[in-house]
Coordinates of C-alpha atoms in Angstrom, one line a residue:
M1 CA 10.1 -6.1 -54.2
A2 CA 9.5 -5.5 -50.5
Y3 CA 7.0 -6.6 -48.0
V4 CA 4.6 -4.1 -46.4
I5 CA 2.9 -4.0 -43.1
T6 CA -0.7 -2.9 -43.4
Q7 CA -3.8 -1.8 -41.5
R8 CA -4.4 -4.7 -39.2
C9 CA -1.0 -4.7 -37.6
C10 CA -1.5 -5.7 -33.9
N11 CA 1.9 -4.4 -32.7
D12 CA 2.9 -7.6 -30.9
A13 CA 6.3 -7.5 -32.6
S14 CA 6.4 -11.3 -33.5
C15 CA 7.8 -10.4 -36.8
V16 CA 10.8 -8.4 -35.4
P17 CA 13.1 -11.2 -34.4
E18 CA 12.3 -13.2 -37.5
C19 CA 13.7 -10.6 -39.9
P20 CA 17.2 -11.7 -41.0
V21 CA 18.2 -8.2 -42.0
D22 CA 16.6 -6.4 -39.0
C23 CA 14.5 -4.0 -41.1
I24 CA 11.3 -3.8 -39.1
R25 CA 10.7 -0.8 -36.7
P26 CA 10.1 0.3 -34.1
T27 CA 11.3 -2.6 -31.9
P28 CA 10.1 -3.1 -28.3
G29 CA 13.4 -1.7 -27.0
Q30 CA 12.9 1.7 -28.7
P31 CA 11.0 4.6 -27.1
E32 CA 8.8 5.0 -30.2
F33 CA 7.4 1.5 -29.7
A34 CA 5.1 2.6 -26.9
T35 CA 3.3 5.2 -29.1
T36 CA 3.6 3.8 -32.6
E37 CA 0.3 3.2 -34.5
Q38 CA 1.8 0.1 -36.2
L39 CA 5.1 -1.5 -37.2
Y40 CA 6.9 -0.7 -40.5
I41 CA 9.2 -2.5 -42.9
D42 CA 12.1 -0.5 -44.6
P43 CA 11.6 -1.1 -48.3
D44 CA 15.2 -0.4 -49.1
T45 CA 16.5 -3.1 -46.8
C46 CA 13.9 -5.8 -47.1
I47 CA 15.2 -8.8 -49.0
D48 CA 11.8 -10.3 -49.8
C49 CA 12.4 -13.4 -47.7
G50 CA 8.8 -13.6 -46.3
A51 CA 9.9 -14.6 -42.8
C52 CA 7.8 -11.9 -41.3
V53 CA 4.7 -13.0 -43.1
D54 CA 4.8 -16.4 -41.4
A55 CA 5.4 -14.8 -38.0
C56 CA 2.5 -12.3 -38.2
P57 CA -0.4 -13.5 -36.1
V58 CA -3.0 -11.3 -37.8
E59 CA -2.0 -11.6 -41.5
A60 CA -1.1 -7.9 -41.8
I61 CA 2.0 -8.3 -44.0
F62 CA 1.8 -8.5 -47.8
S63 CA 4.2 -8.4 -50.7
E64 CA 3.9 -5.0 -52.3
D65 CA 2.9 -6.7 -55.6
D66 CA -0.1 -8.2 -53.8
L67 CA -1.5 -5.2 -52.2
T68 CA -5.2 -4.5 -52.9
A69 CA -6.5 -1.1 -53.7
S70 CA -7.6 -0.4 -50.1
L71 CA -4.1 -1.3 -48.9
A72 CA -1.9 0.1 -51.7
R73 CA -1.2 3.3 -49.8
F74 CA 0.6 1.4 -47.1
R75 CA 3.6 1.1 -49.4
D76 CA 4.2 4.8 -49.0
I77 CA 3.2 4.7 -45.4
N78 CA 5.9 2.2 -44.6
A79 CA 8.6 4.1 -46.6
A80 CA 7.6 7.4 -45.0
Y81 CA 8.3 6.1 -41.5
F82 CA 12.0 5.4 -42.5
Q83 CA 12.4 8.8 -44.1
R84 CA 11.6 10.2 -40.7
H85 CA 13.5 7.4 -38.8
P86 CA 16.4 6.2 -40.9
L87 CA 17.2 2.5 -40.3
E88 CA 20.1 1.8 -38.0
S89 CA 20.4 -2.0 -38.0
N90 CA 21.3 -3.8 -34.8
F91 CA 22.9 -7.1 -35.3
D92 CA 23.8 -7.8 -31.6
P93 CA 23.2 -11.5 -30.8
L94 CA 19.9 -12.2 -29.3
V95 CA 20.1 -13.1 -25.6
T96 CA 18.2 -16.1 -24.6
P97 CA 16.3 -15.4 -21.4
A98 CA 17.4 -17.6 -18.4
R99 CA 15.1 -20.4 -17.3
P100 CA 14.5 -21.1 -13.6
P101 CA 16.7 -24.0 -12.4
K102 CA 15.2 -27.5 -12.8
E103 CA 15.8 -28.2 -9.2
L104 CA 13.1 -25.7 -8.2
G105 CA 10.4 -28.0 -9.7
T106 CA 7.3 -27.1 -11.6
L107 CA 6.1 -23.5 -11.3
R108 CA 2.3 -23.3 -10.9
V109 CA 0.6 -20.1 -12.0
A110 CA -3.0 -19.1 -12.1
I111 CA -4.0 -16.5 -14.7
V112 CA -7.3 -14.7 -14.1
G113 CA -8.7 -13.7 -17.5
A114 CA -8.5 -15.3 -20.9
G115 CA -8.1 -12.3 -23.2
P116 CA -4.9 -11.1 -25.1
A117 CA -3.1 -10.0 -21.9
A118 CA -3.7 -13.3 -20.2
C119 CA -2.8 -15.3 -23.3
Y120 CA 0.4 -13.5 -23.9
A121 CA 1.4 -14.0 -20.3
A122 CA 0.6 -17.7 -20.5
D123 CA 2.6 -18.0 -23.8
E124 CA 5.6 -16.4 -22.2
L125 CA 5.4 -18.7 -19.1
L126 CA 5.2 -21.8 -21.3
R127 CA 8.3 -20.7 -23.3
R128 CA 10.3 -19.7 -20.3
A129 CA 9.8 -22.3 -17.6
D130 CA 8.7 -25.8 -16.5
V131 CA 5.2 -24.6 -15.6
E132 CA 1.6 -25.5 -15.1
V133 CA -0.8 -22.7 -16.0
E134 CA -4.5 -22.6 -15.0
M135 CA -6.4 -20.0 -17.0
F136 CA -9.6 -18.8 -15.4
D137 CA -12.5 -16.9 -17.0
R138 CA -16.0 -16.3 -15.9
L139 CA -17.3 -17.0 -19.4
P140 CA -17.4 -20.4 -21.1
T141 CA -15.2 -19.0 -23.9
P142 CA -11.6 -17.7 -24.1
W143 CA -10.0 -14.8 -26.0
G144 CA -11.7 -11.8 -24.2
L145 CA -11.9 -8.8 -26.5
V146 CA -10.6 -10.7 -29.5
R147 CA -13.9 -12.5 -29.4
A148 CA -16.2 -9.8 -27.9
G149 CA -14.5 -6.5 -28.8
V150 CA -12.9 -6.7 -32.3
A151 CA -15.3 -5.5 -35.0
P152 CA -16.8 -8.4 -37.1
D153 CA -15.5 -6.9 -40.3
H154 CA -11.9 -7.3 -39.1
P155 CA -11.5 -11.1 -39.2
G156 CA -7.8 -10.8 -39.7
T157 CA -7.3 -9.2 -36.4
K158 CA -9.2 -12.0 -34.7
S159 CA -6.8 -14.6 -36.2
V160 CA -4.4 -13.9 -33.4
S161 CA -6.5 -16.4 -31.4
S162 CA -5.1 -19.2 -33.7
M163 CA -1.6 -18.4 -32.5
F164 CA -2.8 -18.9 -28.9
E165 CA -4.6 -22.1 -29.8
S166 CA -1.5 -23.5 -31.2
A167 CA 0.6 -22.5 -28.2
F168 CA -1.9 -23.9 -25.7
R169 CA -2.3 -27.4 -27.1
R170 CA -0.2 -29.1 -24.3
D171 CA -1.8 -30.2 -21.1
T172 CA 0.7 -27.8 -19.2
L173 CA -2.1 -25.2 -19.7
Q174 CA -5.6 -26.0 -18.7
Y175 CA -8.7 -23.9 -19.3
R176 CA -10.9 -23.2 -16.3
L177 CA -13.7 -21.5 -18.1
N178 CA -17.1 -20.6 -16.7
V179 CA -15.3 -20.3 -13.4
E180 CA -15.7 -16.9 -11.7
V181 CA -12.9 -15.9 -9.2
G182 CA -14.6 -14.5 -6.2
K183 CA -17.7 -16.8 -6.6
H184 CA -16.5 -20.2 -7.3
I185 CA -13.0 -19.8 -5.9
S186 CA -11.4 -17.1 -3.8
H187 CA -8.2 -15.2 -4.3
E188 CA -6.9 -16.9 -1.1
E189 CA -7.7 -20.3 -2.6
L190 CA -5.9 -19.4 -5.8
Q191 CA -2.8 -18.6 -3.8
A192 CA -3.1 -21.8 -1.9
H193 CA -2.9 -23.8 -5.1
H194 CA -0.3 -21.9 -7.0
H195 CA 3.1 -20.2 -6.6
A196 CA 1.7 -17.0 -8.2
V197 CA -1.5 -15.4 -9.5
I198 CA -1.6 -13.1 -12.5
Y199 CA -4.6 -10.9 -12.9
A200 CA -5.2 -10.0 -16.6
V201 CA -8.9 -9.0 -16.4
G202 CA -8.7 -5.9 -18.6
A203 CA -11.0 -2.8 -18.2
S204 CA -14.5 -4.0 -18.1
T205 CA -16.4 -0.7 -17.7
D206 CA -16.5 2.6 -19.5
R207 CA -16.0 6.3 -18.6
R208 CA -19.0 8.5 -18.4
L209 CA -19.7 11.9 -19.9
D210 CA -21.1 13.3 -16.7
V211 CA -23.6 15.6 -18.5
P212 CA -27.3 16.1 -17.9
G213 CA -29.5 13.6 -19.7
E214 CA -26.8 10.9 -20.0
D215 CA -29.1 8.3 -18.5
L216 CA -32.0 8.9 -20.9
P217 CA -33.1 5.9 -22.9
G218 CA -31.1 6.0 -26.2
S219 CA -27.9 7.2 -24.4
R220 CA -25.7 4.2 -24.1
S221 CA -22.0 3.3 -24.1
A222 CA -20.1 2.1 -27.2
T223 CA -18.7 -0.6 -25.0
E224 CA -22.2 -2.0 -24.6
F225 CA -23.0 -1.6 -28.2
V226 CA -19.9 -3.5 -29.2
A227 CA -20.5 -6.3 -26.8
W228 CA -24.1 -6.5 -28.1
Y229 CA -23.2 -6.9 -31.8
N230 CA -20.4 -9.3 -31.0
G231 CA -22.6 -11.6 -29.0
H232 CA -21.3 -11.3 -25.4
P233 CA -23.7 -13.3 -23.3
D234 CA -24.0 -10.4 -20.8
Y235 CA -25.4 -8.1 -23.5
A236 CA -27.2 -10.4 -26.0
E237 CA -30.6 -9.7 -24.6
R238 CA -30.3 -5.9 -24.8
S239 CA -31.8 -4.0 -27.7
F240 CA -31.0 -0.8 -29.5
D241 CA -33.6 1.4 -31.3
L242 CA -32.3 1.9 -34.8
S243 CA -35.5 3.5 -36.1
G244 CA -34.1 7.0 -36.3
E245 CA -31.7 8.3 -39.0
R246 CA -28.8 9.8 -37.0
V247 CA -26.5 8.4 -34.3
V248 CA -24.0 10.6 -32.5
I249 CA -20.8 8.9 -31.1
V250 CA -18.9 11.0 -28.5
G251 CA -15.3 10.2 -28.8
N252 CA -13.2 9.5 -32.0
G253 CA -10.9 6.6 -31.1
N254 CA -10.8 3.3 -33.1
V255 CA -13.8 1.9 -31.1
A256 CA -15.8 4.8 -32.3
L257 CA -14.8 4.1 -35.9
D258 CA -15.7 0.4 -35.5
V259 CA -19.2 1.3 -34.3
A260 CA -19.6 3.9 -37.2
R261 CA -18.6 1.2 -39.7
V262 CA -21.0 -1.4 -38.3
L263 CA -23.9 1.1 -38.3
T264 CA -23.3 2.1 -42.0
L265 CA -22.1 -1.1 -43.6
S266 CA -24.7 -3.0 -45.7
S267 CA -26.4 -5.9 -44.1
D268 CA -25.1 -8.1 -47.0
E269 CA -21.5 -7.4 -46.0
L270 CA -22.2 -7.9 -42.3
A271 CA -23.9 -11.2 -43.2
T272 CA -20.5 -12.7 -44.2
T273 CA -19.0 -12.0 -40.8
D274 CA -19.4 -13.5 -37.3
I275 CA -21.6 -10.7 -36.1
A276 CA -24.2 -11.9 -33.6
D277 CA -27.5 -13.0 -35.3
H278 CA -29.6 -10.8 -33.2
A279 CA -27.5 -7.7 -34.1
L280 CA -27.6 -8.7 -37.8
D281 CA -31.4 -8.9 -37.7
A282 CA -31.7 -5.5 -36.1
L283 CA -29.2 -3.9 -38.5
R284 CA -31.1 -5.3 -41.5
S285 CA -34.1 -3.1 -40.6
S286 CA -32.0 -0.1 -39.4
N287 CA -33.0 3.3 -40.6
I288 CA -29.7 4.9 -39.7
R289 CA -28.4 7.0 -42.5
E290 CA -25.8 9.2 -40.7
V291 CA -23.3 8.7 -37.9
V292 CA -21.8 11.8 -36.5
V293 CA -18.4 11.3 -34.6
L294 CA -17.5 14.0 -32.2
G295 CA -14.0 14.7 -30.9
R296 CA -13.1 17.3 -28.3
R297 CA -9.9 18.4 -29.9
G298 CA -8.8 19.0 -33.5
P299 CA -8.0 16.7 -36.4
L300 CA -4.3 16.5 -35.5
Q301 CA -5.2 15.3 -32.0
A302 CA -7.9 12.8 -33.0
A303 CA -7.6 9.5 -31.1
Y304 CA -8.2 7.2 -34.1
T305 CA -5.2 5.7 -36.0
S306 CA -4.4 6.9 -39.5
A307 CA -4.8 3.3 -40.7
E308 CA -8.4 3.0 -39.5
F309 CA -9.2 6.4 -40.7
L310 CA -7.8 5.5 -44.1
A311 CA -10.0 2.4 -44.3
L312 CA -13.2 4.4 -44.0
G313 CA -12.6 5.8 -47.5
H314 CA -13.0 2.3 -49.0
L315 CA -16.4 1.5 -47.5
K316 CA -19.0 0.7 -50.2
G317 CA -22.0 3.1 -50.1
V318 CA -20.6 5.2 -47.4
D319 CA -19.3 8.8 -47.6
V320 CA -16.9 10.3 -45.1
I321 CA -17.9 13.9 -44.6
I322 CA -15.8 16.6 -43.1
D323 CA -16.5 20.4 -43.4
P324 CA -13.3 22.1 -44.6
A325 CA -13.9 24.7 -41.8
E326 CA -13.4 21.9 -39.3
L327 CA -9.8 21.6 -40.5
E328 CA -8.7 25.1 -39.7
L329 CA -5.8 24.8 -37.2
D330 CA -4.9 26.7 -34.1
P331 CA -1.3 28.2 -34.1
A332 CA 0.1 25.3 -32.0
S333 CA -1.4 22.6 -34.3
Q334 CA -0.3 24.5 -37.4
A335 CA 3.2 24.7 -36.1
L336 CA 3.2 21.0 -35.4
L337 CA 2.0 20.3 -38.9
D338 CA 4.7 22.6 -40.4
D339 CA 7.4 20.9 -38.4
P340 CA 9.5 18.8 -40.9
D341 CA 10.2 16.2 -38.2
I342 CA 6.5 15.6 -37.6
E343 CA 5.6 11.9 -37.3
P344 CA 4.4 10.6 -40.8
S345 CA 1.3 9.0 -39.3
L346 CA 0.3 12.3 -37.7
R347 CA 0.7 14.2 -41.0
L348 CA -1.3 11.4 -42.8
K349 CA -4.2 12.0 -40.4
Y350 CA -4.5 15.6 -41.5
E351 CA -3.9 14.8 -45.2
L352 CA -6.7 12.2 -45.2
A353 CA -9.1 14.6 -43.4
R354 CA -8.4 17.1 -46.2
E355 CA -9.0 14.5 -48.9
Y356 CA -12.3 13.5 -47.3
A357 CA -13.3 17.2 -47.1
A358 CA -12.6 17.7 -50.8
K359 CA -14.8 14.8 -52.0
A360 CA -18.3 15.5 -53.3
P361 CA -20.7 13.2 -51.4
N362 CA -23.3 10.9 -53.1
P363 CA -26.8 11.7 -51.8
D364 CA -27.7 8.0 -52.0
N365 CA -24.9 7.0 -49.7
K366 CA -24.9 6.7 -45.9
R367 CA -22.6 9.2 -44.1
I368 CA -19.9 9.2 -41.4
V369 CA -19.5 12.8 -40.4
F370 CA -16.5 14.0 -38.3
R371 CA -16.9 17.0 -36.1
Y372 CA -13.9 18.3 -34.2
L373 CA -13.4 20.7 -31.3
A374 CA -16.7 19.6 -29.8
S375 CA -17.7 18.5 -26.2
P376 CA -21.2 17.4 -25.3
T377 CA -22.9 19.5 -22.6
E378 CA -26.4 18.0 -22.5
I379 CA -28.5 15.2 -23.9
R380 CA -32.2 16.1 -24.2
G381 CA -35.5 14.4 -24.9
A382 CA -39.0 13.6 -23.7
G383 CA -38.4 10.1 -22.4
H384 CA -35.9 9.3 -25.0
V385 CA -32.8 10.9 -26.6
E386 CA -33.9 13.5 -29.2
E387 CA -31.0 15.8 -29.4
L388 CA -27.5 16.5 -28.1
E389 CA -26.1 19.9 -27.3
F390 CA -22.4 20.4 -27.5
V391 CA -20.0 23.3 -27.1
H392 CA -17.3 24.3 -29.6
N393 CA -13.9 24.2 -28.1
E394 CA -10.7 26.1 -28.7
L395 CA -7.2 24.7 -28.4
I396 CA -4.7 26.3 -26.1
S397 CA -1.3 25.5 -25.0
E398 CA -1.0 24.5 -21.3
D399 CA 2.1 23.3 -19.6
G400 CA 3.5 22.3 -23.0
R401 CA 0.3 20.4 -24.0
V402 CA -2.5 21.3 -26.4
V403 CA -5.7 21.1 -24.5
A404 CA -9.4 21.9 -25.3
Q405 CA -11.1 24.8 -23.7
A406 CA -14.8 25.5 -24.1
S407 CA -15.9 28.6 -26.0
D408 CA -19.2 30.5 -25.8
R409 CA -20.6 28.8 -29.0
R410 CA -23.0 26.0 -28.6
E411 CA -24.8 23.9 -31.1
T412 CA -27.6 21.4 -31.0
L413 CA -27.7 18.2 -33.0
P414 CA -30.9 16.1 -33.4
A415 CA -30.2 12.3 -32.8
S416 CA -32.1 9.2 -31.8
I417 CA -29.1 7.5 -30.2
V418 CA -25.9 8.9 -28.4
L419 CA -23.1 6.5 -27.8
R420 CA -20.2 7.5 -25.5
S421 CA -16.9 6.2 -26.6
I422 CA -14.4 8.0 -24.4
G423 CA -12.4 5.1 -23.0
Y424 CA -12.6 1.9 -20.9
R425 CA -11.9 1.8 -17.2
G426 CA -10.8 -0.9 -14.9
V427 CA -12.9 -2.0 -11.9
P428 CA -11.7 -3.1 -8.4
I429 CA -10.7 -6.7 -7.8
A430 CA -11.6 -8.3 -4.5
D431 CA -8.7 -8.6 -2.1
L432 CA -6.4 -6.5 -4.3
P433 CA -5.5 -2.8 -3.8
F434 CA -7.0 -0.4 -6.4
D435 CA -6.1 3.1 -7.7
E436 CA -9.6 4.8 -8.2
R437 CA -8.2 7.7 -10.1
A438 CA -6.2 5.7 -12.6
G439 CA -8.5 2.7 -12.7
I440 CA -5.7 0.2 -12.2
V441 CA -4.2 -2.1 -9.6
P442 CA -1.1 -0.4 -8.3
N443 CA 2.0 -2.2 -9.4
E444 CA 5.7 -1.9 -10.3
Y445 CA 6.5 -3.6 -13.6
G446 CA 3.7 -6.0 -13.0
R447 CA 4.3 -6.8 -9.3
V448 CA 1.2 -5.7 -7.3
V449 CA 2.0 -3.0 -4.7
A450 CA 0.0 -2.3 -1.5
D451 CA 1.0 0.6 0.8
G452 CA 4.3 0.8 -1.0
V453 CA 5.2 -2.9 -0.5
H454 CA 5.1 -5.7 -3.1
V455 CA 2.3 -8.2 -2.5
T456 CA 4.1 -11.5 -2.7
G457 CA 3.0 -13.8 -5.5
V458 CA 0.4 -11.5 -7.0
Y459 CA 0.9 -9.8 -10.4
V460 CA -1.0 -8.0 -13.1
S461 CA -0.8 -7.6 -16.9
G462 CA -2.6 -5.8 -19.6
W463 CA -5.1 -2.9 -19.1
I464 CA -5.6 -3.5 -15.4
K465 CA -1.9 -3.0 -15.1
R466 CA -1.2 0.0 -17.3
G467 CA -4.6 1.4 -18.1
P468 CA -6.7 1.1 -21.4
R469 CA -4.0 2.1 -23.9
G470 CA -2.6 0.3 -26.9
V471 CA -3.9 -2.4 -29.2
I472 CA -4.0 -6.3 -28.9
G473 CA -0.3 -6.8 -29.5
S474 CA 0.7 -4.2 -27.0
N475 CA 0.0 -6.8 -24.4
R476 CA 2.9 -9.0 -25.4
V477 CA 5.6 -6.6 -24.3
D478 CA 3.5 -5.9 -21.2
A479 CA 3.2 -9.6 -20.4
T480 CA 6.8 -10.3 -20.9
E481 CA 7.7 -7.6 -18.3
T482 CA 5.3 -9.1 -15.8
V483 CA 6.5 -12.7 -16.3
E484 CA 10.1 -11.6 -16.0
Q485 CA 9.2 -10.2 -12.5
L486 CA 7.4 -13.4 -11.6
L487 CA 10.2 -15.7 -12.7
E488 CA 12.8 -13.5 -10.9
D489 CA 10.8 -13.9 -7.7
F490 CA 10.4 -17.7 -8.2
T491 CA 14.1 -18.2 -8.9
S492 CA 15.1 -16.1 -5.8
G493 CA 12.8 -18.2 -3.5
K494 CA 10.3 -15.4 -2.8
L495 CA 7.2 -17.4 -3.8
A496 CA 5.6 -19.8 -1.3
A497 CA 5.1 -23.4 -2.5
P498 CA 1.5 -24.3 -3.2
Q499 CA -0.5 -26.2 -0.6
G500 CA -2.5 -28.0 -3.2
D501 CA -1.6 -29.4 -6.6
R502 CA -3.6 -29.6 -9.9
A503 CA -5.6 -32.6 -8.7
A504 CA -6.6 -30.8 -5.6
L505 CA -7.7 -27.8 -7.6
E506 CA -9.8 -29.9 -10.0
A507 CA -11.5 -31.6 -7.1
L508 CA -12.3 -28.2 -5.6
L509 CA -13.7 -26.8 -8.8
A510 CA -15.7 -30.0 -9.5
Q511 CA -17.4 -29.4 -6.2
R512 CA -17.9 -25.6 -6.6
Q513 CA -18.7 -25.4 -10.3
P514 CA -19.6 -28.6 -12.0
D515 CA -20.4 -26.6 -15.2
A516 CA -16.8 -25.5 -15.6
V517 CA -15.5 -25.7 -19.2
G518 CA -12.2 -27.2 -20.1
R519 CA -10.2 -27.6 -23.3
D520 CA -12.5 -30.2 -24.7
G521 CA -15.6 -28.1 -23.9
W522 CA -14.1 -25.1 -25.6
K523 CA -13.2 -27.2 -28.7
A524 CA -16.8 -28.4 -28.8
I525 CA -18.2 -24.9 -28.7
D526 CA -15.7 -23.7 -31.3
A527 CA -16.5 -26.6 -33.7
A528 CA -20.3 -26.2 -33.3
E529 CA -20.1 -22.4 -34.0
K530 CA -17.9 -23.0 -37.1
S531 CA -20.2 -25.8 -38.4
A532 CA -23.2 -23.4 -37.9
G533 CA -21.5 -20.8 -40.0
K534 CA -20.6 -23.0 -42.9
S535 CA -24.0 -23.1 -44.6
G536 CA -24.1 -19.3 -44.7
G537 CA -20.5 -18.7 -45.7
R538 CA -19.7 -17.2 -42.4
P539 CA -16.6 -17.9 -40.2
R540 CA -18.9 -18.9 -37.4
V541 CA -22.4 -18.3 -35.8
K542 CA -21.9 -17.5 -32.2
F543 CA -23.9 -18.9 -29.3
T544 CA -24.8 -15.8 -27.3
T545 CA -26.2 -17.3 -24.1
I546 CA -24.5 -19.2 -21.3
E547 CA -27.1 -21.9 -21.6
D548 CA -26.5 -22.5 -25.3
L549 CA -22.7 -22.3 -24.8
L550 CA -22.9 -24.9 -22.0
K551 CA -25.1 -27.2 -24.1
A552 CA -22.4 -27.1 -26.9
A553 CA -19.6 -27.6 -24.4
H554 CA -21.1 -30.6 -22.8
G555 CA -22.8 -32.1 -25.8

C-alpha cells in the first residue's frame, strides 16, 4: 500500500524532507518544481510510513486504500509521473542553514502583508534567527488570499492557516492588523524601527480585456466576484445580478473554475461552507443555468490544472460540456500530444476533455461549457451586458512557442454577466521602485533593486516579487530565497540598526491607529466566527465589515 498526493496539494514541499525514503517529487531543487501542477509519491518506493501525511499543511495526502471515488484517479496520476520521471533517490545529508551569530543581537523585521507569502517568510525567519517579526496588514484579519481568495468549497486548502497559527504562537511575532502602511505608518518609519522590511503584498488588482463595452454594468472581474463571495470587507457591499441564465468567464485558469463551481453548486452544498452570508443569499435565488468558460488557446494550453479540471466531473447536478469539434488540434499541438515524453499532467488535460465531450448531458443539470480558441472582441448591451462577441483563434508556432492568432470567424454569445479572469496584477508601492510592464517591484532574488543598485534593507516576496504565478505553497520556496538574502545582509553587517525598538513602535501605533488589532484581537474574531458557524454546521460565519470585525476584536 502506498500514499497518494491528491487534488488540493499546495506545492509547499513540507512533505519532501519528512519522507525517509526520498520518494516525493519534484523537489524544490529540481527544474520541474517551478512548473509542476502538484507533487507526487512514487508508489513503488513508498514504505507506507505516513510521515508525509502529518507534514502536509492542506490534508492532501491519503493512503491509496482510503481514496474516495472523486480522488481514486490520483493513484494513477502519481504513478504516471514516475513513469515519465523515474525516481533517482538522493540520500545526501541535509545541510542545516547557518544562523546569524548571537553577538549580532536580535534581528527586527517588518513584514508588510499577512497572506501566504508573508507567512512563509515569517516562518522562515522564526526558524532561522533570533528575531522579532512585526506583521502588518490593512485588514483586521490575517491570511490574505487563504481567507479571501480560496473557494469556499475547498476547505482543505484553507487549512494551511492552521500551520501558520501554530508557528506564530510565540511573542517573537506580533500581528499589527488594521494598520495600513503609507497611512498609519510610513515606509521610512518602518525602516527606522527595523533592520529590514519585507513587502509581501501580493497582486491586488486584475488585468483588463481592453475591448469595447468592458465597463458596461454586468462586466466585472473574477477577482471582484471571488472577494465578494469570500466576504472581503472591500467588496461585501457590492452586488451581482444573477437573474439571467448564462455567465461567460473570459480566461480558463483555476480561478475561473472556482467561479464556475460557485455559480453552479447547489445552495445546500454552499451552505455547509464559509461562503459569505450575503453571497449565499444571492446564490439561493440565482437563475444561472450555464457558465461558459472561454480560453484563447486550445485544450492542451488551457491554464487550469488537470486536478481542478478532473474535480469538475464529480460535481452533483452539473454537466461539463465540450463540443468534440473544440478538441481538434493544430499540427503543433498534435505533435506535442503524440510525443511519448509529454508530461502526464498535460496528456491528462486532453484525456479529460475528451471524456467530458463523450458524455451525454442531463437536461435537468446546470452546465459548465468550455470553449477553446476564443478571444473576446466586444461586450454589448443597452445599459447592461447582453452579449459578448468573440473571435475564433488559430494556433501558430512563433519563435518556438504556440500562440493564438485571430481568424476571420466571429461569434456572438448572449449573456447577462461577463467576468474577466485573465490574471492578477501588482500595483505600485509608495517609496519603492516599480516595473509597470511586469507589475512587480524590481528585485534580485528578493533584494529590491533601484537603478541597478540594491536598496539596503528592503526585500520582496510572493507575487509582488515574481508576478502572479504559482499556488499557495509556491510562496514557501520564494520566501526561503528572500530570507536567505536578508540573513546574509544582516550577518555581513549591511543592515542599519533600528533607531526604535518594539516598545517605541507600539507607542507610535497606539497614537496613529488606536483600532489596531493584535494577536488577542484576531483570536477573538476567529473564535466569534467559528462560534457563529457551529449552529449551522459551518466552519465559520465571516464578519464582512470592518466595523463588525473590530467589534469582535475588541469585545
